[in-house]
Each structure stands twice: as structure tokens, then as C-alpha cells.
mmCIF file of C-alpha atoms and ligand atoms in Angstrom:
data_model
loop_
_atom_site.group_PDB
_atom_site.id
_atom_site.type_symbol
_atom_site.label_atom_id
_atom_site.label_comp_id
_atom_site.label_asym_id
_atom_site.label_seq_id
_atom_site.Cartn_x
_atom_site.Cartn_y
_atom_site.Cartn_z
ATOM 1 C CA UNK N 1 117.466 81.015 115.907
ATOM 2 C CA UNK N 2 114.272 82.767 116.924
ATOM 3 C CA UNK N 3 113.873 79.959 119.472
ATOM 4 C CA UNK N 4 116.387 81.997 121.466
ATOM 5 C CA UNK N 5 113.778 84.701 121.950
ATOM 6 C CA UNK N 6 112.191 84.969 125.371
ATOM 7 C CA UNK N 7 108.632 83.675 125.846
ATOM 8 C CA UNK N 8 107.471 87.269 126.147
ATOM 9 C CA UNK N 9 109.124 88.335 122.865
ATOM 10 C CA UNK N 10 107.785 85.300 121.015
ATOM 11 C CA UNK N 11 104.233 86.007 122.114
ATOM 12 C CA UNK N 12 104.390 89.767 121.419
ATOM 13 C CA UNK N 13 102.196 90.855 118.532
ATOM 14 C CA UNK N 14 102.826 93.791 116.252
ATOM 15 C CA UNK N 15 100.373 96.674 116.178
ATOM 16 C CA UNK N 16 98.029 96.316 113.192
ATOM 17 C CA UNK N 17 98.045 100.074 112.755
ATOM 18 C CA UNK N 18 101.792 100.492 112.565
ATOM 19 C CA UNK N 19 101.837 97.770 109.883
ATOM 20 C CA UNK N 20 99.046 99.450 107.954
ATOM 21 C CA UNK N 21 100.741 102.826 108.055
ATOM 22 C CA UNK N 22 103.424 101.493 105.752
ATOM 23 C CA UNK N 23 100.821 101.077 102.963
ATOM 24 C CA UNK N 24 99.268 104.427 103.794
ATOM 25 C CA UNK N 25 102.432 106.234 102.739
ATOM 26 C CA UNK N 26 102.002 105.452 99.026
ATOM 27 C CA UNK N 27 101.973 108.586 96.810
ATOM 28 C CA UNK N 28 98.478 109.976 96.249
ATOM 29 C CA UNK N 29 97.034 108.106 99.225
ATOM 30 C CA UNK N 30 94.909 110.149 101.614
ATOM 31 C CA UNK N 31 95.331 108.579 104.988
ATOM 32 C CA UNK N 32 92.603 108.687 107.592
ATOM 33 C CA UNK N 33 94.402 105.791 109.245
ATOM 34 C CA UNK N 34 97.196 107.001 111.489
ATOM 35 C CA UNK N 35 96.886 109.429 114.327
ATOM 36 C CA UNK N 36 99.699 111.515 112.851
ATOM 37 C CA UNK N 37 99.481 115.218 113.703
ATOM 38 C CA UNK N 38 99.430 117.540 110.678
ATOM 39 C CA UNK N 39 103.104 118.348 109.920
ATOM 40 C CA UNK N 40 101.992 121.690 108.433
ATOM 41 C CA UNK N 41 101.164 122.709 112.021
ATOM 42 C CA UNK N 42 104.510 121.826 113.587
ATOM 43 C CA UNK N 43 106.056 125.064 114.886
ATOM 44 C CA UNK N 44 109.220 124.367 112.891
ATOM 45 C CA UNK N 45 110.735 127.870 112.823
ATOM 46 C CA UNK N 46 110.015 128.486 116.489
ATOM 47 C CA UNK N 47 111.511 125.138 117.512
ATOM 48 C CA UNK N 48 114.573 125.744 115.304
ATOM 49 C CA UNK N 49 115.195 129.074 117.053
ATOM 50 C CA UNK N 50 114.766 127.459 120.455
ATOM 51 C CA UNK N 51 117.000 124.501 119.590
ATOM 52 C CA UNK N 52 119.780 126.812 118.460
ATOM 53 C CA UNK N 53 119.462 128.958 121.583
ATOM 54 C CA UNK N 54 119.318 125.969 123.930
ATOM 55 C CA UNK N 55 122.454 124.439 122.419
ATOM 56 C CA UNK N 56 124.433 127.696 122.180
ATOM 57 C CA UNK N 57 123.512 129.084 125.606
ATOM 58 C CA UNK N 58 123.301 125.902 127.629
ATOM 59 C CA UNK N 59 124.874 123.212 125.460
ATOM 60 C CA UNK N 60 127.355 121.914 128.027
ATOM 61 C CA UNK N 61 124.488 121.172 130.400
ATOM 62 C CA UNK N 62 121.813 119.884 128.047
ATOM 63 C CA UNK N 63 124.210 117.591 126.173
ATOM 64 C CA UNK N 64 125.230 115.876 129.424
ATOM 65 C CA UNK N 65 123.573 112.846 131.035
ATOM 66 C CA UNK N 66 120.576 113.880 133.117
ATOM 67 C CA UNK N 67 118.388 112.668 135.976
ATOM 68 C CA UNK N 68 116.277 109.556 135.336
ATOM 69 C CA UNK N 69 113.117 111.288 136.564
ATOM 70 C CA UNK N 70 113.757 114.145 134.148
ATOM 71 C CA UNK N 71 115.151 117.659 134.273
ATOM 72 C CA UNK N 72 114.194 119.449 137.459
ATOM 73 C CA UNK N 73 113.193 122.717 135.747
ATOM 74 C CA UNK N 74 110.753 120.919 133.422
ATOM 75 C CA UNK N 75 109.256 118.968 136.325
ATOM 76 C CA UNK N 76 108.924 122.199 138.350
ATOM 77 C CA UNK N 77 107.163 123.811 135.400
ATOM 78 C CA UNK N 78 104.744 120.861 135.254
ATOM 79 C CA UNK N 79 104.038 121.149 139.000
ATOM 80 C CA UNK N 80 103.415 124.894 138.621
ATOM 81 C CA UNK N 81 100.998 124.438 135.726
ATOM 82 C CA UNK N 82 99.180 121.152 136.552
ATOM 83 C CA UNK N 83 96.701 120.853 139.412
ATOM 84 C CA UNK N 84 97.239 117.080 139.667
ATOM 85 C CA UNK N 85 100.976 117.418 140.453
ATOM 86 C CA UNK N 86 101.822 118.516 144.000
ATOM 87 C CA UNK N 87 105.631 118.173 143.871
ATOM 88 C CA UNK N 88 108.436 117.347 141.428
ATOM 89 C CA UNK N 89 108.790 113.925 143.136
ATOM 90 C CA UNK N 90 105.413 113.013 141.666
ATOM 91 C CA UNK N 91 106.533 113.662 138.082
ATOM 92 C CA UNK N 92 108.613 111.447 135.773
ATOM 93 C CA UNK N 93 109.505 112.698 132.293
ATOM 94 C CA UNK N 94 109.092 109.869 129.805
ATOM 95 C CA UNK N 95 110.089 109.212 126.210
ATOM 96 C CA UNK N 96 106.565 109.881 124.934
ATOM 97 C CA UNK N 97 103.567 108.884 127.020
ATOM 98 C CA UNK N 98 103.902 105.479 125.343
ATOM 99 C CA UNK N 99 106.973 104.839 127.474
ATOM 100 C CA UNK N 100 104.933 105.851 130.506
ATOM 101 C CA UNK N 101 102.463 103.091 129.649
ATOM 102 C CA UNK N 102 105.265 100.546 129.275
ATOM 103 C CA UNK N 103 106.894 101.561 132.544
ATOM 104 C CA UNK N 104 103.611 101.518 134.455
ATOM 105 C CA UNK N 105 102.788 98.098 133.038
ATOM 106 C CA UNK N 106 106.191 96.877 134.169
ATOM 107 C CA UNK N 107 105.927 98.160 137.738
ATOM 108 C CA UNK N 108 102.238 97.391 138.345
ATOM 109 C CA UNK N 109 101.548 94.114 136.549
ATOM 110 C CA UNK N 110 102.564 90.621 137.557
ATOM 111 C CA UNK N 111 101.807 88.027 134.866
ATOM 112 C CA UNK N 112 98.143 87.063 135.174
ATOM 113 C CA UNK N 113 97.033 90.321 136.801
ATOM 114 C CA UNK N 114 93.783 91.777 135.497
ATOM 115 C CA UNK N 115 93.667 95.252 134.024
ATOM 116 C CA UNK N 116 90.477 97.030 133.030
ATOM 117 C CA UNK N 117 90.322 98.628 129.600
ATOM 118 C CA UNK N 118 87.600 99.817 127.245
ATOM 119 C CA UNK N 119 86.411 97.765 124.294
ATOM 120 C CA UNK N 120 87.563 99.100 121.789
ATOM 121 C CA UNK N 121 90.829 100.403 123.199
ATOM 122 C CA UNK N 122 94.050 102.189 122.213
ATOM 123 C CA UNK N 123 96.283 99.455 120.864
ATOM 124 C CA UNK N 124 99.539 100.873 122.204
ATOM 125 C CA UNK N 125 98.177 100.521 125.726
ATOM 126 C CA UNK N 126 96.790 97.010 125.386
ATOM 127 C CA UNK N 127 100.046 95.963 123.712
ATOM 128 C CA UNK N 128 102.104 97.358 126.614
ATOM 129 C CA UNK N 129 99.893 95.658 129.207
ATOM 130 C CA UNK N 130 99.891 92.326 127.372
ATOM 131 C CA UNK N 131 103.678 92.349 127.053
ATOM 132 C CA UNK N 132 103.915 92.645 130.835
ATOM 133 C CA UNK N 133 101.601 89.640 131.220
ATOM 134 C CA UNK N 134 98.464 91.614 132.067
ATOM 135 C CA UNK N 135 95.091 90.093 131.219
ATOM 136 C CA UNK N 136 92.688 92.687 129.823
ATOM 137 C CA UNK N 137 89.143 92.724 131.123
ATOM 138 C CA UNK N 138 87.342 94.948 128.672
ATOM 139 C CA UNK N 139 84.099 96.861 129.139
ATOM 140 C CA UNK N 140 81.901 98.542 126.545
ATOM 141 C CA UNK N 141 81.919 102.290 125.984
ATOM 142 C CA UNK N 142 79.334 104.710 124.674
ATOM 143 C CA UNK N 143 79.210 108.431 123.961
ATOM 144 C CA UNK N 144 79.981 109.077 127.673
ATOM 145 C CA UNK N 145 83.017 106.804 127.748
ATOM 146 C CA UNK N 146 83.628 103.631 129.749
ATOM 147 C CA UNK N 147 80.545 101.876 131.130
ATOM 148 C CA UNK N 148 81.327 102.327 134.825
ATOM 149 C CA UNK N 149 78.123 100.493 135.875
ATOM 150 C CA UNK N 150 79.423 97.384 134.154
ATOM 151 C CA UNK N 151 82.805 97.788 135.860
ATOM 152 C CA UNK N 152 81.067 98.137 139.237
ATOM 153 C CA UNK N 153 79.037 94.972 138.659
ATOM 154 C CA UNK N 154 82.200 93.042 137.825
ATOM 155 C CA UNK N 155 83.917 94.380 140.957
ATOM 156 C CA UNK N 156 80.925 93.301 143.051
ATOM 157 C CA UNK N 157 81.238 89.879 141.428
ATOM 158 C CA UNK N 158 84.864 89.610 142.525
ATOM 159 C CA UNK N 159 87.010 91.255 139.830
ATOM 160 C CA UNK N 160 90.154 92.704 141.442
ATOM 161 C CA UNK N 161 92.123 94.620 138.788
ATOM 162 C CA UNK N 162 95.497 96.273 139.350
ATOM 163 C CA UNK N 163 94.268 99.331 137.492
ATOM 164 C CA UNK N 164 91.634 100.771 135.215
ATOM 165 C CA UNK N 165 93.115 102.321 132.086
ATOM 166 C CA UNK N 166 91.308 105.280 130.546
ATOM 167 C CA UNK N 167 91.723 107.806 127.791
ATOM 168 C CA UNK N 168 89.487 110.351 129.524
ATOM 169 C CA UNK N 169 89.176 112.910 126.719
ATOM 170 C CA UNK N 170 88.505 112.300 123.018
ATOM 171 C CA UNK N 171 89.373 108.639 123.304
ATOM 172 C CA UNK N 172 91.403 106.798 120.697
ATOM 173 C CA UNK N 173 89.571 105.257 118.825
ATOM 174 C CA UNK N 174 86.017 106.218 119.903
ATOM 175 C CA UNK N 175 86.429 109.994 120.341
ATOM 176 C CA UNK N 176 84.348 109.768 123.540
ATOM 177 C CA UNK N 177 84.960 111.803 126.689
ATOM 178 C CA UNK N 178 84.304 110.163 130.057
ATOM 179 C CA UNK N 179 81.318 111.882 131.693
ATOM 180 C CA UNK N 180 82.124 113.696 134.957
ATOM 181 C CA UNK N 181 79.673 111.581 136.948
ATOM 182 C CA UNK N 182 81.200 108.310 135.691
ATOM 183 C CA UNK N 183 84.637 109.592 136.513
ATOM 184 C CA UNK N 184 83.607 110.510 140.055
ATOM 185 C CA UNK N 185 82.093 107.051 140.574
ATOM 186 C CA UNK N 186 85.141 105.344 139.173
ATOM 187 C CA UNK N 187 87.351 107.053 141.747
ATOM 188 C CA UNK N 188 84.944 106.009 144.518
ATOM 189 C CA UNK N 189 85.338 102.433 143.300
ATOM 190 C CA UNK N 190 89.127 102.847 143.163
ATOM 191 C CA UNK N 191 89.101 103.924 146.809
ATOM 192 C CA UNK N 192 86.811 101.073 147.811
ATOM 193 C CA UNK N 193 88.516 98.254 145.903
ATOM 194 C CA UNK N 194 92.103 99.549 145.900
ATOM 195 C CA UNK N 195 93.026 99.825 142.226
ATOM 196 C CA UNK N 196 94.837 102.600 140.379
ATOM 197 C CA UNK N 197 93.232 104.700 137.655
ATOM 198 C CA UNK N 198 95.539 105.463 134.723
ATOM 199 C CA UNK N 199 94.369 108.586 132.913
ATOM 200 C CA UNK N 200 96.136 108.653 129.554
ATOM 201 C CA UNK N 201 95.345 112.109 128.268
ATOM 202 C CA UNK N 202 97.305 113.085 125.129
ATOM 203 C CA UNK N 203 94.314 114.709 123.427
ATOM 204 C CA UNK N 204 93.108 116.930 126.288
ATOM 205 C CA UNK N 205 94.414 120.168 124.733
ATOM 206 C CA UNK N 206 92.730 119.424 121.382
ATOM 207 C CA UNK N 207 89.253 120.410 122.474
ATOM 208 C CA UNK N 208 86.865 122.182 120.152
ATOM 209 C CA UNK N 209 84.866 125.240 121.218
ATOM 210 C CA UNK N 210 83.446 124.928 124.719
ATOM 211 C CA UNK N 211 84.619 121.347 125.326
ATOM 212 C CA UNK N 212 87.668 122.334 127.421
ATOM 213 C CA UNK N 213 88.405 119.551 129.953
ATOM 214 C CA UNK N 214 88.269 120.411 133.654
ATOM 215 C CA UNK N 215 91.529 120.516 135.564
ATOM 216 C CA UNK N 216 92.310 117.161 137.215
ATOM 217 C CA UNK N 217 92.165 117.180 141.005
ATOM 218 C CA UNK N 218 94.935 115.306 142.793
ATOM 219 C CA UNK N 219 93.812 111.837 143.878
ATOM 220 C CA UNK N 220 95.926 109.172 145.622
ATOM 221 C CA UNK N 221 94.775 106.438 143.212
ATOM 222 C CA UNK N 222 95.316 108.464 140.011
ATOM 223 C CA UNK N 223 98.185 108.353 137.544
ATOM 224 C CA UNK N 224 98.107 110.982 134.799
ATOM 225 C CA UNK N 225 99.925 110.482 131.526
ATOM 226 C CA UNK N 226 100.534 113.572 129.436
ATOM 227 C CA UNK N 227 102.263 114.183 126.144
ATOM 228 C CA UNK N 228 103.581 116.992 123.974
ATOM 229 C CA UNK N 229 103.191 114.845 120.850
ATOM 230 C CA UNK N 230 99.854 116.280 119.795
ATOM 231 C CA UNK N 231 100.553 119.908 120.730
ATOM 232 C CA UNK N 232 104.206 120.380 119.679
ATOM 233 C CA UNK N 233 105.558 117.428 117.694
ATOM 234 C CA UNK N 234 105.669 113.680 118.334
ATOM 235 C CA UNK N 235 109.274 113.441 117.127
ATOM 236 C CA UNK N 236 110.431 115.246 120.266
ATOM 237 C CA UNK N 237 109.220 112.187 122.224
ATOM 238 C CA UNK N 238 108.442 114.091 125.418
ATOM 239 C CA UNK N 239 105.692 113.035 127.775
ATOM 240 C CA UNK N 240 105.369 112.676 131.523
ATOM 241 C CA UNK N 241 103.489 110.818 134.159
ATOM 242 C CA UNK N 242 102.202 112.176 137.435
ATOM 243 C CA UNK N 243 101.476 109.804 140.289
ATOM 244 C CA UNK N 244 102.045 109.132 143.997
ATOM 245 C CA UNK N 245 105.692 109.021 145.092
ATOM 246 C CA UNK N 246 105.624 105.248 145.891
ATOM 247 C CA UNK N 247 104.790 104.672 142.240
ATOM 248 C CA UNK N 248 107.050 107.280 140.601
ATOM 249 C CA UNK N 249 109.991 105.897 142.616
ATOM 250 C CA UNK N 250 109.334 102.435 141.167
ATOM 251 C CA UNK N 251 108.866 103.878 137.676
ATOM 252 C CA UNK N 252 112.166 105.734 137.974
ATOM 253 C CA UNK N 253 114.015 102.521 138.900
ATOM 254 C CA UNK N 254 112.460 100.733 135.969
ATOM 255 C CA UNK N 255 113.329 103.580 133.611
ATOM 256 C CA UNK N 256 116.975 103.505 134.731
ATOM 257 C CA UNK N 257 117.241 100.090 133.135
ATOM 258 C CA UNK N 258 115.385 101.161 129.982
ATOM 259 C CA UNK N 259 117.108 104.377 128.852
ATOM 260 C CA UNK N 260 118.759 106.059 131.884
ATOM 261 C CA UNK N 261 116.723 109.173 131.050
ATOM 262 C CA UNK N 262 114.766 110.879 128.295
ATOM 263 C CA UNK N 263 116.775 113.151 125.969
ATOM 264 C CA UNK N 264 117.927 116.198 127.970
ATOM 265 C CA UNK N 265 118.120 118.250 124.758
ATOM 266 C CA UNK N 266 114.507 117.454 123.881
ATOM 267 C CA UNK N 267 113.411 118.262 127.442
ATOM 268 C CA UNK N 268 115.144 121.658 127.299
ATOM 269 C CA UNK N 269 113.535 122.450 123.939
ATOM 270 C CA UNK N 270 110.087 121.460 125.200
ATOM 271 C CA UNK N 271 110.421 123.529 128.381
ATOM 272 C CA UNK N 272 111.385 126.623 126.383
ATOM 273 C CA UNK N 273 108.485 125.996 123.982
ATOM 274 C CA UNK N 274 105.942 125.591 126.802
ATOM 275 C CA UNK N 275 107.134 128.913 128.269
ATOM 276 C CA UNK N 276 107.250 130.773 124.946
ATOM 277 C CA UNK N 277 104.864 133.621 124.107
ATOM 278 C CA UNK N 278 103.898 131.890 120.872
ATOM 279 C CA UNK N 279 102.733 128.691 122.595
ATOM 280 C CA UNK N 280 99.218 129.775 123.732
ATOM 281 C CA UNK N 281 98.310 131.243 120.293
ATOM 282 C CA UNK N 282 99.782 128.100 118.684
ATOM 283 C CA UNK N 283 97.395 125.992 120.792
ATOM 284 C CA UNK N 284 94.489 128.223 119.794
ATOM 285 C CA UNK N 285 95.363 127.714 116.120
ATOM 286 C CA UNK N 286 95.595 123.952 116.605
ATOM 287 C CA UNK N 287 92.164 123.919 118.228
ATOM 288 C CA UNK N 288 90.664 126.028 115.463
ATOM 289 C CA UNK N 289 92.125 123.655 112.848
ATOM 290 C CA UNK N 290 90.883 120.660 114.849
ATOM 291 C CA UNK N 291 87.341 122.069 114.766
ATOM 292 C CA UNK N 292 87.540 122.918 111.075
ATOM 293 C CA UNK N 293 88.772 119.432 110.162
ATOM 294 C CA UNK N 294 86.326 117.573 112.375
ATOM 295 C CA UNK N 295 83.513 119.534 110.768
ATOM 296 C CA UNK N 296 84.854 118.889 107.248
ATOM 297 C CA UNK N 297 85.084 115.140 107.894
ATOM 298 C CA UNK N 298 81.669 114.861 109.596
ATOM 299 C CA UNK N 299 79.998 116.948 106.876
ATOM 300 C CA UNK N 300 81.562 114.819 104.124
ATOM 301 C CA UNK N 301 80.435 111.618 105.884
ATOM 302 C CA UNK N 302 76.877 112.921 106.177
ATOM 303 C CA UNK N 303 76.814 114.143 102.577
ATOM 304 C CA UNK N 304 78.455 111.152 100.908
ATOM 305 C CA UNK N 305 77.245 108.286 103.089
ATOM 306 C CA UNK N 306 74.067 109.578 104.745
ATOM 307 C CA UNK N 307 72.102 106.717 106.286
ATOM 308 C CA UNK N 308 74.760 104.173 105.471
ATOM 309 C CA UNK N 309 77.077 105.432 108.241
ATOM 310 C CA UNK N 310 76.495 106.234 111.895
ATOM 311 C CA UNK N 311 78.850 108.055 114.247
ATOM 312 C CA UNK N 312 78.931 110.474 117.166
ATOM 313 C CA UNK N 313 80.587 113.840 116.630
ATOM 314 C CA UNK N 314 83.508 114.036 119.066
ATOM 315 C CA UNK N 315 84.209 117.198 121.074
ATOM 316 C CA UNK N 316 87.879 117.209 120.080
ATOM 317 C CA UNK N 317 90.915 115.008 119.495
ATOM 318 C CA UNK N 318 91.553 113.383 116.129
ATOM 319 C CA UNK N 319 89.119 110.542 115.551
ATOM 320 C CA UNK N 320 85.652 109.725 114.301
ATOM 321 C CA UNK N 321 84.545 106.221 115.233
ATOM 322 C CA UNK N 322 81.880 105.103 112.797
ATOM 323 C CA UNK N 323 79.758 102.067 111.978
ATOM 324 C CA UNK N 324 78.784 100.888 108.493
ATOM 325 C CA UNK N 325 76.003 98.465 109.291
ATOM 326 C CA UNK N 326 76.419 95.093 107.644
ATOM 327 C CA UNK N 327 79.833 95.953 106.148
ATOM 328 C CA UNK N 328 82.990 94.099 107.126
ATOM 329 C CA UNK N 329 85.431 97.015 107.201
ATOM 330 C CA UNK N 330 88.460 94.710 106.885
ATOM 331 C CA UNK N 331 87.051 93.619 103.514
ATOM 332 C CA UNK N 332 86.411 97.261 102.639
ATOM 333 C CA UNK N 333 90.062 98.139 103.214
ATOM 334 C CA UNK N 334 91.411 96.578 100.002
ATOM 335 C CA UNK N 335 89.113 98.513 97.594
ATOM 336 C CA UNK N 336 89.606 101.634 99.725
ATOM 337 C CA UNK N 337 93.410 101.424 99.451
ATOM 338 C CA UNK N 338 92.968 100.759 95.738
ATOM 339 C CA UNK N 339 90.990 104.018 95.464
ATOM 340 C CA UNK N 340 93.578 105.904 97.500
ATOM 341 C CA UNK N 341 92.114 106.179 100.981
ATOM 342 C CA UNK N 342 93.296 104.456 104.150
ATOM 343 C CA UNK N 343 91.466 103.939 107.451
ATOM 344 C CA UNK N 344 91.725 101.493 110.323
ATOM 345 C CA UNK N 345 89.129 98.692 110.510
ATOM 346 C CA UNK N 346 87.376 98.662 113.872
ATOM 347 C CA UNK N 347 88.333 95.073 114.593
ATOM 348 C CA UNK N 348 91.933 96.246 115.106
ATOM 349 C CA UNK N 349 90.874 97.916 118.393
ATOM 350 C CA UNK N 350 88.505 95.200 119.603
ATOM 351 C CA UNK N 351 89.277 93.227 122.734
ATOM 352 C CA UNK N 352 86.255 90.930 123.189
ATOM 353 C CA UNK N 353 83.550 92.648 121.101
ATOM 354 C CA UNK N 354 82.826 92.065 117.455
ATOM 355 C CA UNK N 355 83.558 95.462 115.910
ATOM 356 C CA UNK N 356 83.968 94.241 112.342
ATOM 357 C CA UNK N 357 81.496 96.814 111.000
ATOM 358 C CA UNK N 358 83.278 99.756 112.650
ATOM 359 C CA UNK N 359 86.123 101.901 111.415
ATOM 360 C CA UNK N 360 88.310 104.657 112.801
ATOM 361 C CA UNK N 361 88.738 107.746 110.674
ATOM 362 C CA UNK N 362 91.371 110.312 111.655
ATOM 363 C CA UNK N 363 91.013 113.891 110.472
ATOM 364 C CA UNK N 364 94.412 114.849 111.876
ATOM 365 C CA UNK N 365 96.763 114.599 108.922
ATOM 366 C CA UNK N 366 94.707 115.606 105.870
ATOM 367 C CA UNK N 367 93.461 119.085 104.907
ATOM 368 C CA UNK N 368 89.690 119.827 104.833
ATOM 369 C CA UNK N 369 89.650 119.425 101.019
ATOM 370 C CA UNK N 370 91.536 116.153 101.232
ATOM 371 C CA UNK N 371 89.121 114.938 103.908
ATOM 372 C CA UNK N 372 86.139 115.437 101.642
ATOM 373 C CA UNK N 373 87.984 113.785 98.717
ATOM 374 C CA UNK N 374 88.902 110.876 101.025
ATOM 375 C CA UNK N 375 85.259 110.348 101.960
ATOM 376 C CA UNK N 376 84.222 110.348 98.270
ATOM 377 C CA UNK N 377 86.815 107.639 97.693
ATOM 378 C CA UNK N 378 85.501 105.708 100.670
ATOM 379 C CA UNK N 379 81.954 105.911 99.301
ATOM 380 C CA UNK N 380 83.219 104.663 95.913
ATOM 381 C CA UNK N 381 85.023 101.777 97.632
ATOM 382 C CA UNK N 382 81.768 100.860 99.393
ATOM 383 C CA UNK N 383 80.037 100.753 96.011
ATOM 384 C CA UNK N 384 82.846 98.500 94.725
ATOM 385 C CA UNK N 385 82.038 95.907 97.386
HETATM 386 N N1 PMP F 1 98.063 107.249 124.391
HETATM 387 C C1 PMP F 1 97.161 107.385 123.411
HETATM 388 C C2 PMP F 1 95.712 107.244 123.724
HETATM 389 C C3 PMP F 1 97.589 107.656 122.107
HETATM 390 O O1 PMP F 1 96.670 107.785 121.140
HETATM 391 C C4 PMP F 1 98.979 107.797 121.846
HETATM 392 C C5 PMP F 1 99.533 108.087 120.475
HETATM 393 N N2 PMP F 1 98.799 107.800 119.390
HETATM 394 C C6 PMP F 1 99.874 107.642 122.906
HETATM 395 C C7 PMP F 1 99.375 107.381 124.172
HETATM 396 C C8 PMP F 1 101.354 107.731 122.721
HETATM 397 O O2 PMP F 1 101.770 109.041 122.452
HETATM 398 P P1 PMP F 1 103.240 109.543 122.668
HETATM 399 O O3 PMP F 1 104.097 108.400 123.061
HETATM 400 O O4 PMP F 1 103.642 110.132 121.365
HETATM 401 O O5 PMP F 1 103.155 110.578 123.760
#
């Protein structure tokens, strides 16, 4: 009966990473595969206290249906704390930033429209765009992020995309941050050629040391996607998008048909957490742990694999994007899983490029000791090949 499925559903592919994660949950496995935040760092006690208070003090309100755009007090808080948001009308609370991507794809893309992405790119985004009928036009990236020169050349040659999608800080999977000069030029191009720039920024708070991102200036062609998944807990499923009112109005209409609104209880919990005294020190601890784990992973890679591996040390986030010259990392995966370490082969993120010798390693979930053990296992798996 699957012939009853719509054309769109029949052509939809499943994310290679979500499938892989099932294997990565075997006992004893150290997973460098998923971008799962470390559960040891979830502020469980603090959130339990808040949840109890929110329900006891304000239960009759937060258990009721809410506004599609999201609770007004949370949107006001976002406007007060985010330079890119000028008014609550420019903010829509979404069920994770992933829903923001889906909604934006739905309201911006007609089947056959071009959308610019990086190669490699975050799978959840390319999946959302493809399901709306968008055709990805992918450009290479380097340590400074998307190759904006290459985008400009394509625009000069006639490319007219609906939007350019970007993970501006600590990109998934490459870990790269878009250089300020490239970003400035990209917005000039957006003004000239009339496309939107989607800045999907869930890792911006996870900077290490002096790599704090600059505040985003408001720009009429910009849409910002933010998330509490990496700084509080992904299970809350709270994110938001900030964009011009013509766009947020369309997003709101689309969201009405998807889920009426994002959980009002979760929104109330998140607002109280963002305002809590413990939140800034919690962020500081997360950043310190991020630095410690990045260093542990990079050190282990240097020590155990030396010349065999090449990678750039990211300034934050969760991921090291590495190349093992001459190794097909999809073939490496089986012996690696056998030895108890999981990673994502680079090809999973490729759009047009051949990235078969790359792999994405996440330091997010494992402890520093586990990270170094995982790299020893990876080195042993390489020897098995
Ligand atoms: N964008 C990027 C770049 C991501 O890496 C992720 C999660 N891995 C998301 C969006 C979705 O995050 P969420 O829906 O939990 O906010």
C-alpha cells in the first residue's frame, strides 16, 4: 500500500546519521558519531525545580493552548537579549531549530528552486530543503567557512537562489566559522541579488576561550535560527527563528497547520531557565568542558594517528572534521564499530564532492578519558583495514 504515499514521501530519504545512531547505542560503544550533548551536563535539578514551580504557580496558563508564534514573554525576552530581533513580531518560537528549517523550506521554496548550501552540509537542513523540492547548489568550504568567492562567481553566471543556508559558527560537520569579511560580502550579494541568508546558529554559545561570536546586526535579508538544545537540553525542543515580519507571518501560518504551537510548558520552563541566576555560570561550565574535550580529542588524534590524519582545530561547537588520506571511511566504519567506536563517514554530509576519506568526530557525548580510548580504538580499526 505504500503506493498511496505522496510523491514527496516516497522520494524522502532517511538521515544516515539517525540510522547509524541506533548501532552506536550498543553497550560499551564510545560514540563520536551523534551530536548528542553530554547528559551529565543537563541542569536536571535546576530544571526539575523550575518545572515544579511553573506548573504549581502558573499551571492553568501554561497547560492551555498558546499562540502559534510562541509565548509573548519568551519572545519579549528574546527581543531584549538579541541584537538581531527588533520586535516580538519578528520572532517565532519553534519546536527545535529543526522545525524552523522545515517551516522556512516550506514557505520559501517552490519545487525546483535553488538553495545554496555548503559541501559538506548539515544533513537535517539539506533533508528539509529537499523535501520541499529545493535543489541544492553546494559550494566548498575551508577553515573560514563557505567559499563566498565561488558563490559570487555563480551569481554572476546567473544563479538565482531563494536563499543561502549557513551554519555561521562551528559548523556541523566541518567545525568552521564563517570569516567576518566573507559574511559581510555575502550580505552585499544578498542585497544585490535578492536572496535570503539563513543563519542556523545552534553552536554559537559553545565557543572556546576568546572565540566568542560577535552579536548579529539586524539585516533585512537575514533569518536567524537559534536553539536551546545545546545549552539546556535538546529534549525540551525549544528553538526560535528571527526574521522580517513578511516572513515570520508566513512561517506562523505554516506552523498553524503543523502543530498549532510549540509546547507552552516547555516554553515557560526555558524562559525561567534563561532568566535564572544559575544560567550564566552553567554556560561558562559548558564552555570550559567544550574546551577540555576538544583538546582531549585533538591531542589523542595527534598522538595516536599523527601524520595519518589531518584536521583543523575548531574554535568551539562539537565536531572535528578530519581526513584520513587514501582511506574510505565508510569501509573503516565496520571494523571501528567492531572495536567499539562510532563516527560518521564524511560521505554522509557530501552534496557533490567526494568526501569518502573524511569523517566527523564529535567530542560532545564522551568524557575526555573516553575520547582518548575512542581514538585508540579508531587507530586499531585503521590497522585492521
Ligand atoms: N542545525 C544544526 C546545524 C544542527 O547541528 C542541529 C542539531 N544537530 C539542528 C539545527 C537542530 O537542532 P534542534 O532542532 O535540536 O534545535
